[in-house]
PDB file of C-alpha atoms in Angstrom:
ATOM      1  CA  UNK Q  30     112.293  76.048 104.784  1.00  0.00           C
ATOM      2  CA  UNK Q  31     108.733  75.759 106.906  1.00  0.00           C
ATOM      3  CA  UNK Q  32     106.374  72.915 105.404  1.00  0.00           C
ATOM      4  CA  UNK Q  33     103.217  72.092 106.499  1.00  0.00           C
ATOM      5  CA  UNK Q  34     101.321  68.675 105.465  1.00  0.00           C
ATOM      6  CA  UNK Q  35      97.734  68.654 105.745  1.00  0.00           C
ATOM      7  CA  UNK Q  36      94.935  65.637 105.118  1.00  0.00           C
ATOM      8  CA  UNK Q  37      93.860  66.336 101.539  1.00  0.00           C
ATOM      9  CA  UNK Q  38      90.301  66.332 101.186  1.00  0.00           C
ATOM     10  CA  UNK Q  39      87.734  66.319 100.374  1.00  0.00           C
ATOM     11  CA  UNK Q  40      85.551  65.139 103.495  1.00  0.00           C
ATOM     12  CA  UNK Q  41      81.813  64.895 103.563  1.00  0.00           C
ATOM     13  CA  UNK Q  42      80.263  64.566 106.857  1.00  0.00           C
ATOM     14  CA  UNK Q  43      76.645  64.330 107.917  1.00  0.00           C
ATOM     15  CA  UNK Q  44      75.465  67.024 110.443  1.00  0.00           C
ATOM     16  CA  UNK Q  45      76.834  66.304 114.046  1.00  0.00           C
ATOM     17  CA  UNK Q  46      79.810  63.815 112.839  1.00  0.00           C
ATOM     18  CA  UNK Q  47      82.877  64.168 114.159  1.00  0.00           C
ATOM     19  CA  UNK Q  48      85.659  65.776 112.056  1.00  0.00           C
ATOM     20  CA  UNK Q  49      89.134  65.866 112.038  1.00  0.00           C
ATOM     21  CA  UNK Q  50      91.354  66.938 109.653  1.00  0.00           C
ATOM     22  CA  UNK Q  51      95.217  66.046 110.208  1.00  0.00           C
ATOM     23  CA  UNK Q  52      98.171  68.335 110.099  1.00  0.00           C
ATOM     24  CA  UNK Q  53     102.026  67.895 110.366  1.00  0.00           C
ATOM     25  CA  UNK Q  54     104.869  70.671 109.964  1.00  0.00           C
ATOM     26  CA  UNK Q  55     108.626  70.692 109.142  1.00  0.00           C
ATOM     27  CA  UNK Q  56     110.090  73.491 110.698  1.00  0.00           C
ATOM     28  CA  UNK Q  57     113.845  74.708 112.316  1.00  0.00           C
ATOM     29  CA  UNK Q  58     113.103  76.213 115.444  1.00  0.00           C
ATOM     30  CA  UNK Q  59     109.514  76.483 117.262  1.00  0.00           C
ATOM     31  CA  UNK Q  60     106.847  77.697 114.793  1.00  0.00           C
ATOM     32  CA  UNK Q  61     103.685  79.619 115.932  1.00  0.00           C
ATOM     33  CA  UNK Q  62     100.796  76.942 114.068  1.00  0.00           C
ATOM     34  CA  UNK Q  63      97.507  78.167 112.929  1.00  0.00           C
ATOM     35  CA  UNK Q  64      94.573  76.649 111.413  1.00  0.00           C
ATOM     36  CA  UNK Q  65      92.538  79.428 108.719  1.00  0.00           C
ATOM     37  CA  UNK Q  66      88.978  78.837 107.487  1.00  0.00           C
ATOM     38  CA  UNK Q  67      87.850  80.020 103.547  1.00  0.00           C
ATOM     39  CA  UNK Q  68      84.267  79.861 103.502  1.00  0.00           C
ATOM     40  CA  UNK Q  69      82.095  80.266 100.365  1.00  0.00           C
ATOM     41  CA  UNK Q  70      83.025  83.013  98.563  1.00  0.00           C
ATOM     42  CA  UNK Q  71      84.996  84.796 101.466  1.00  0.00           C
ATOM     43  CA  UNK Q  72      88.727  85.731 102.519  1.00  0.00           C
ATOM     44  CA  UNK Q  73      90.672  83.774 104.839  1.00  0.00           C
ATOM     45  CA  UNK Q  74      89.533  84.118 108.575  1.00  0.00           C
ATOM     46  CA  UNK Q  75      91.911  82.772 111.319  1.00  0.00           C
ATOM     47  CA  UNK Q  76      90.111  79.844 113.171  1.00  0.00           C
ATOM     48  CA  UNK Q  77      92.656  79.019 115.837  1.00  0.00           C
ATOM     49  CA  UNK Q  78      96.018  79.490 116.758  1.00  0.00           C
ATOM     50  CA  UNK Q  79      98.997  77.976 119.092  1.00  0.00           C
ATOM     51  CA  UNK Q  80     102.497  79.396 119.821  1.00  0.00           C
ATOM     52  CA  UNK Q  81     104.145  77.044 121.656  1.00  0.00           C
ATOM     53  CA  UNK Q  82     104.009  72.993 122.470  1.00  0.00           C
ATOM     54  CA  UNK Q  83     101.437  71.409 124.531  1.00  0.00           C
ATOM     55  CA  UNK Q  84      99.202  74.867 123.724  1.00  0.00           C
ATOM     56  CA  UNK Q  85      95.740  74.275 122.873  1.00  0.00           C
ATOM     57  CA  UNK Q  86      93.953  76.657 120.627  1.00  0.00           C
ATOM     58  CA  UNK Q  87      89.881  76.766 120.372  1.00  0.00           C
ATOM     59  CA  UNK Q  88      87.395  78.459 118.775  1.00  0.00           C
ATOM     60  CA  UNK Q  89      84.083  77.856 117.678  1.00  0.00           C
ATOM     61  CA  UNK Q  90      83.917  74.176 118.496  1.00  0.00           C
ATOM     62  CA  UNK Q  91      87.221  73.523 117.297  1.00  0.00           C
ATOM     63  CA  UNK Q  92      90.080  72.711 118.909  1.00  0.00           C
ATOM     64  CA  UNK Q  93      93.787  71.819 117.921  1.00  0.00           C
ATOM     65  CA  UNK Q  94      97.128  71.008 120.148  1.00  0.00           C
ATOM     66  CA  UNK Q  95     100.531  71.946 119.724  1.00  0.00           C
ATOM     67  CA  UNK Q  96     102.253  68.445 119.490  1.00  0.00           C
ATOM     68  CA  UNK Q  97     105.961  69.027 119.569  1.00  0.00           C
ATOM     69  CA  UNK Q  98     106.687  65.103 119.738  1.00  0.00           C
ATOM     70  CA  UNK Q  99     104.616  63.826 117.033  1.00  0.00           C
ATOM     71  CA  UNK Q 100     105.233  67.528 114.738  1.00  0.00           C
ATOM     72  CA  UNK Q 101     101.290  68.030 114.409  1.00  0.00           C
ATOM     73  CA  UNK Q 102      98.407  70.128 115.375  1.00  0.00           C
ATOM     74  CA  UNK Q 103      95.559  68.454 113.978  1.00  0.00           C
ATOM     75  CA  UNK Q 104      92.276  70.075 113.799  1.00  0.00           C
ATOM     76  CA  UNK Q 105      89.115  68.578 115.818  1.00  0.00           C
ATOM     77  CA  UNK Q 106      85.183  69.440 116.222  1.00  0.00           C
ATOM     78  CA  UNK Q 107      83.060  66.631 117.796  1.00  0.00           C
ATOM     79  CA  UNK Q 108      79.854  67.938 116.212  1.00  0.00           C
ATOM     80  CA  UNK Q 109      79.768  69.674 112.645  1.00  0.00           C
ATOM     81  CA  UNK Q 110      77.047  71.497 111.645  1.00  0.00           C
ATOM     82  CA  UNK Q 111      76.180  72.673 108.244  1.00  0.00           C
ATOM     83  CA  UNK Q 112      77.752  75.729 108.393  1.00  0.00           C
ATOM     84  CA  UNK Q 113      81.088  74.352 109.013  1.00  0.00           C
ATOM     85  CA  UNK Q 114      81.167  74.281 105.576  1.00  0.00           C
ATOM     86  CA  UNK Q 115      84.538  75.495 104.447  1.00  0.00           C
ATOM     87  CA  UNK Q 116      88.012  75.273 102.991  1.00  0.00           C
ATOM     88  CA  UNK Q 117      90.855  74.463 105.530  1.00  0.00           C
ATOM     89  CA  UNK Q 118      94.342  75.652 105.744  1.00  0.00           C
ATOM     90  CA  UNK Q 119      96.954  74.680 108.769  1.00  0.00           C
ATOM     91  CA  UNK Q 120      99.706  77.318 108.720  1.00  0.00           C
ATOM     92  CA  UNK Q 121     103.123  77.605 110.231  1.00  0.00           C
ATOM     93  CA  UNK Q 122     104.848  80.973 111.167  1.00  0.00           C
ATOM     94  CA  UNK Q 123     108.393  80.905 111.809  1.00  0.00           C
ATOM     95  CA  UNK Q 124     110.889  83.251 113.215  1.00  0.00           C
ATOM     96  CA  UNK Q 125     110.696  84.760 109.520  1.00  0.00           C
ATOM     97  CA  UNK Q 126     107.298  86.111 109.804  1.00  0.00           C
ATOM     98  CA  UNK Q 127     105.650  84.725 106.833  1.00  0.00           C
ATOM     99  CA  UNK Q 128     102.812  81.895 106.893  1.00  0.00           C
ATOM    100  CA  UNK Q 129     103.551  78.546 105.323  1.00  0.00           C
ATOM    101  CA  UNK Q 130     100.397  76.788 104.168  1.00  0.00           C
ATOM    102  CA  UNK Q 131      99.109  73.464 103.438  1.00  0.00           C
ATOM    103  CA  UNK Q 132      97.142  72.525 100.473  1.00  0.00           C
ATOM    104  CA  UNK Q 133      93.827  72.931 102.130  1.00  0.00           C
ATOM    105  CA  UNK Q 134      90.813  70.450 103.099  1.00  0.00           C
ATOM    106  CA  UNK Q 135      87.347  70.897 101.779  1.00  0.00           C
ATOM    107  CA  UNK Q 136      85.094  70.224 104.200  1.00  0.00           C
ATOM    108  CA  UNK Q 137      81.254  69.771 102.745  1.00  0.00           C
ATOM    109  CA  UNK Q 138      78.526  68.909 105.600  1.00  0.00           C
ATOM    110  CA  UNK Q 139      75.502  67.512 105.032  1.00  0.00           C
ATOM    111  CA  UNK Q 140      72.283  68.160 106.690  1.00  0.00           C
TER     112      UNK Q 140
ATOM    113  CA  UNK L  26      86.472  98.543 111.688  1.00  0.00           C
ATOM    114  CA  UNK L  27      87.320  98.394 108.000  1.00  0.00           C
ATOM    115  CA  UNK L  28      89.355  94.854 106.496  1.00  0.00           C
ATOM    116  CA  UNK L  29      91.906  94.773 104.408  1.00  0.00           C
ATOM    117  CA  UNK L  30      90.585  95.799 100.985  1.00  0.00           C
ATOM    118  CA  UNK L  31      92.007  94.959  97.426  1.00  0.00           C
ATOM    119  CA  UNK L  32      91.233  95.911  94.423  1.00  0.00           C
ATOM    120  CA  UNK L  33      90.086  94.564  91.609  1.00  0.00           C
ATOM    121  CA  UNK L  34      88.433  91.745  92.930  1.00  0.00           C
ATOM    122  CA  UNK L  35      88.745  90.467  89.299  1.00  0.00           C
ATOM    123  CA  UNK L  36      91.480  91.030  86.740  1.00  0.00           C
ATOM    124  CA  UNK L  37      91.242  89.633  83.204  1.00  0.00           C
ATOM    125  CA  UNK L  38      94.672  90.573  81.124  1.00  0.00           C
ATOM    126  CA  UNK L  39      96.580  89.370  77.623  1.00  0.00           C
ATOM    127  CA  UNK L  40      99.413  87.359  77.777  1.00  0.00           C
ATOM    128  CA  UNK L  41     101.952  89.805  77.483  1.00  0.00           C
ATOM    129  CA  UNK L  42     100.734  92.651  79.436  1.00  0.00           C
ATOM    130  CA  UNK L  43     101.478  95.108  82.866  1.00  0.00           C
ATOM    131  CA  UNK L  44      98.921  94.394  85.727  1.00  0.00           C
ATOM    132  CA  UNK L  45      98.546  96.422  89.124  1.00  0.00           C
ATOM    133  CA  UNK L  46      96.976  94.570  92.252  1.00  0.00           C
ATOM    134  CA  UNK L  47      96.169  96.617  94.564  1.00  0.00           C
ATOM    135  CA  UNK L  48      95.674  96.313  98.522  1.00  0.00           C
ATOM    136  CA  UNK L  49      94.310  98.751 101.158  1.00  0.00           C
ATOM    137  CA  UNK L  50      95.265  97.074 104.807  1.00  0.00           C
ATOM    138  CA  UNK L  51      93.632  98.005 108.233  1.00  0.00           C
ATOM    139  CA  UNK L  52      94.568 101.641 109.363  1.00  0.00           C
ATOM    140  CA  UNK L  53      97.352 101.423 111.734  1.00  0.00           C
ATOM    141  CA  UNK L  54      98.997  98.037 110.669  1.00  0.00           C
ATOM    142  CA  UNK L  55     102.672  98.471 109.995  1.00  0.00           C
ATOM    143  CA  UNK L  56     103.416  94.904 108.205  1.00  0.00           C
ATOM    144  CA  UNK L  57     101.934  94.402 105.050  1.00  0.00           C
ATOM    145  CA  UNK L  58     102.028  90.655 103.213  1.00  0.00           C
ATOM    146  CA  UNK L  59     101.088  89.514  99.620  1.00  0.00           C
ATOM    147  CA  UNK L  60     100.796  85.933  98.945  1.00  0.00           C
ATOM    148  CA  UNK L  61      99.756  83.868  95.661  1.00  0.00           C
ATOM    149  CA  UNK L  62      97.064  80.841  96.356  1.00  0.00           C
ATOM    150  CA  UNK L  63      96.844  78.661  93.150  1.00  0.00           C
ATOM    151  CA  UNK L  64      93.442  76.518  92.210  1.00  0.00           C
ATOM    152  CA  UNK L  65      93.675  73.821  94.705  1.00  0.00           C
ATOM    153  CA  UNK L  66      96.733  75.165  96.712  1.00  0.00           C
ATOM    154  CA  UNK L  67      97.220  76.949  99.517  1.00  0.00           C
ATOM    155  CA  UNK L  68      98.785  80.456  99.670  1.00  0.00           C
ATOM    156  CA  UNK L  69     102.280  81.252  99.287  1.00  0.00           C
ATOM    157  CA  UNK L  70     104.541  83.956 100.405  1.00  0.00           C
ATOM    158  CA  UNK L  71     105.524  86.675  97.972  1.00  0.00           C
ATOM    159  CA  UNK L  72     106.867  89.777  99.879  1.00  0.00           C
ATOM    160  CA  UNK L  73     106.550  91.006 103.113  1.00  0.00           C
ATOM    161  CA  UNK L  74     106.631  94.919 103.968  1.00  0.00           C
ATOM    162  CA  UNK L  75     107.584  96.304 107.304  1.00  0.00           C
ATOM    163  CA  UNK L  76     106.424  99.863 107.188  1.00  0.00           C
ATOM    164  CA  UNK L  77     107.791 101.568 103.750  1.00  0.00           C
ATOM    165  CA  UNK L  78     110.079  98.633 103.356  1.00  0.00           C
ATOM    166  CA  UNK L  79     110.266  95.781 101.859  1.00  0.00           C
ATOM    167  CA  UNK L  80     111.535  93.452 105.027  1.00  0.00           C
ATOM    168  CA  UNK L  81     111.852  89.988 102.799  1.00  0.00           C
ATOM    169  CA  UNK L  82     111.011  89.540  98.817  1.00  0.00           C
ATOM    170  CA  UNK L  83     112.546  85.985  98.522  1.00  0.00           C
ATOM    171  CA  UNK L  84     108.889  84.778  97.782  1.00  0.00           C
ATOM    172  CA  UNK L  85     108.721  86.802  94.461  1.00  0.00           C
ATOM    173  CA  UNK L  86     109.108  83.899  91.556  1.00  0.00           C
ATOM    174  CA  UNK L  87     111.351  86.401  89.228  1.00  0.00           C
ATOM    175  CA  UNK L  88     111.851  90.202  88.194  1.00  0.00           C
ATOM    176  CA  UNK L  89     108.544  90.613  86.488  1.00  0.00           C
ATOM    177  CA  UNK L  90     106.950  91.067  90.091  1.00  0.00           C
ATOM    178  CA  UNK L  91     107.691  94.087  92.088  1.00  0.00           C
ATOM    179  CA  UNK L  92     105.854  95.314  94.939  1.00  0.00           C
ATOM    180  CA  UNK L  93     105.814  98.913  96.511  1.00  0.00           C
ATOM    181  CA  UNK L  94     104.258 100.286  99.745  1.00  0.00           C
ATOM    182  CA  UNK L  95     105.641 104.574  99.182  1.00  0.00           C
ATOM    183  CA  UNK L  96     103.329 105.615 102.125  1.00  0.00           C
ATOM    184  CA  UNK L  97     103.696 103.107 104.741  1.00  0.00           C
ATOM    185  CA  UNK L  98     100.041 101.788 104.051  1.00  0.00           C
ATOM    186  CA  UNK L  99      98.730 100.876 100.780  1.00  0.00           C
ATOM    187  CA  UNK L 100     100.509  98.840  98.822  1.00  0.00           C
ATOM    188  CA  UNK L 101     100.977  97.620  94.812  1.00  0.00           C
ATOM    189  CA  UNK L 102     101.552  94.525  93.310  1.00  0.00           C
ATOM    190  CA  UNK L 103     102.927  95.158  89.657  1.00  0.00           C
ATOM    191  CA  UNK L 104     103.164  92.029  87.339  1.00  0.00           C
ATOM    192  CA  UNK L 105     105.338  93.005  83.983  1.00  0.00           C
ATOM    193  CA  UNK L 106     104.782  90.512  80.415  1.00  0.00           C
ATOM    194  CA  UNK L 107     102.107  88.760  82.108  1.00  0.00           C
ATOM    195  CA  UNK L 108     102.172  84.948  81.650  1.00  0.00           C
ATOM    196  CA  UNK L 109      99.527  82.253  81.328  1.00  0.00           C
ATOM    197  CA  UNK L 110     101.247  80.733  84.911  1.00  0.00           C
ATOM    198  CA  UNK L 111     100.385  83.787  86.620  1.00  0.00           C
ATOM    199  CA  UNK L 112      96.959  82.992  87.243  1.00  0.00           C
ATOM    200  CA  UNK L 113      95.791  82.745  90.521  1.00  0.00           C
ATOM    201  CA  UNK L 114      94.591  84.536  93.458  1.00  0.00           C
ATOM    202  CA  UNK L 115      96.543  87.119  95.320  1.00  0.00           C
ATOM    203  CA  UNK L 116      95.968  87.652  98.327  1.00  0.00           C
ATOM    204  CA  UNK L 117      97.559  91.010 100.432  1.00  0.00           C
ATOM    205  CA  UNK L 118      97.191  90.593 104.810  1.00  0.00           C
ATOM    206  CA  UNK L 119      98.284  93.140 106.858  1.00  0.00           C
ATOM    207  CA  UNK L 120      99.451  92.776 110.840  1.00  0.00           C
ATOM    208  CA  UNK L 121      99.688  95.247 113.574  1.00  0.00           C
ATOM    209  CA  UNK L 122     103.142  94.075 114.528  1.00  0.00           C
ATOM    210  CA  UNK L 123     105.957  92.011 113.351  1.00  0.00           C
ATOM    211  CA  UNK L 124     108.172  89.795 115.645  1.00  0.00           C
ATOM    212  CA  UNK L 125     108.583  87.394 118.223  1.00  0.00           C
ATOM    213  CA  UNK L 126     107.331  90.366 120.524  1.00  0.00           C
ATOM    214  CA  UNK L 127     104.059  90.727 118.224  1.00  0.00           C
ATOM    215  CA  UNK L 128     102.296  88.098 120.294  1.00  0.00           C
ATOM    216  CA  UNK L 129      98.445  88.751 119.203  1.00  0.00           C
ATOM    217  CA  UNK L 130      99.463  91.862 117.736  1.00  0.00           C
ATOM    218  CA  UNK L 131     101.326  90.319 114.883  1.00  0.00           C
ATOM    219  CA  UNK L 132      98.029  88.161 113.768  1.00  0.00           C
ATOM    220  CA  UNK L 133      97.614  88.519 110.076  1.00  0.00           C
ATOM    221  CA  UNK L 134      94.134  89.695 108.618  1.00  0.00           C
ATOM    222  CA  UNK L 135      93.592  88.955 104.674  1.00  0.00           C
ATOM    223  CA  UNK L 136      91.953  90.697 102.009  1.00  0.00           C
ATOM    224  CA  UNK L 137      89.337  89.136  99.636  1.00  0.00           C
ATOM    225  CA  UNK L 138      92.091  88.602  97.070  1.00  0.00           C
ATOM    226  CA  UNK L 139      92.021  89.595  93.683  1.00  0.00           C
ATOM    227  CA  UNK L 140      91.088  86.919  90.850  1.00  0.00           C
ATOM    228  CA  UNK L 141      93.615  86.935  87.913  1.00  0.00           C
ATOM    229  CA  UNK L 142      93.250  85.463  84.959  1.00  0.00           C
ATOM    230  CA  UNK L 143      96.012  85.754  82.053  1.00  0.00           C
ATOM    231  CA  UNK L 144      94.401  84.651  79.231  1.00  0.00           C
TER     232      UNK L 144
END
């Protein structure tokens, strides 16, 4: 089935560092990829999303590409801020409907 | 608009005993999903519903979990003999559509979860 790989964490940045936060899937066919965000003591939000290769997705400072030759869609923001804060999930979604997740990266920034 | 809700946001229980998770997804949203996240994991896939159906259970770990959606809308999570290994979060996220058609409409939106603990 659908695997995703993700960086494990945890990372601790200072404020306005550079973050990125790898992620690789296994999938049959051409998966939509996502990356959620948990933050403290809340549900899981959808950050950013791609459905097909070469597709970037953005939001909030972050962006990830849809890299069909290396299998990846690794997450990027060139300056963090303190409320950045989070838990990280990169998610697959195949032709099956359901989400695949990886394990998650803390992320803590400091001010 | 109103999120997907669930209820209890907490749920202590016995070894041994019947549990009922309940989630409440946005109005209108045909496809219903539970998932399981784990301390330190990310979620996993237990059932998905597609209307008053269940569309794919091959994420449920064994027959003590069933799942029903009667009305189309909210849905239960029933746990029979409750074990020490089913402690975790569950999580319920519901989606407008369901397909390769969906595009944006198929976008899952989670609940809070609810918090079990088998003790």
């Amino acid at each position: 089935g659908d695997s995703v790989t993700q960086m494990e964490g945890p990372v601790t940045l200072s404020e306005e560092a550079f973050l990125t936060i790898n992620c690789t899937y296994t999938a049959t066919g051409y998966p939509s990829l996502f990356w959620y965000v948990q933050y403290p003591g809340e549900g899981l939000q959808l950050l950013l999303k791609a459905t097909k290769a070469d597709d970037k997705g953005s939001n909030k400072g972050f962006e990830a590409t849809y890299r069909k030759e290396t299998t990846s869609f690794h997450l990027e923001k060139g300056s963090v801020q303190v409320s950045d804060s989070a838990v990280y999930f990169c998610a697959s979604e195949g032709d099956d409907y359901k989400l695949s997740f990886g394990a998650g990266t803390t992320v803590t920034v400091r001010a | 608009g109103a999120g997907v809700s669930q209820t209890p946001s907490n749920k202590v229980t016995e070894k041994g005993k019947y549990v009922e998770l309940r989630c409440d997804p946005i109005s209108g949203h045909t496809a219903l999903y539970w998932y399981r996240q784990s301390l330190g994991q990310g979620p996993e896939f237990l059932i998905y519903f597609q209307g008053t159906g269940a569309a794919d259970d091959s994420g449920l770990p064994n027959d003590r979990f069933f799942a029903v959606r009667p009305e189309g809308s909210v849905s239960t999570l029933k746990i029979q003999r409750t074990e020490r290994g089913d402690s975790a979060v569950y999580l319920c996220a519901s989606s407008a559509m369901s397909g390769f058609l969906a595009g944006t409409l198929g976008e899952q939106y989670f609940g809070p979860g609810t918090r079990l603990t088998v003790t």
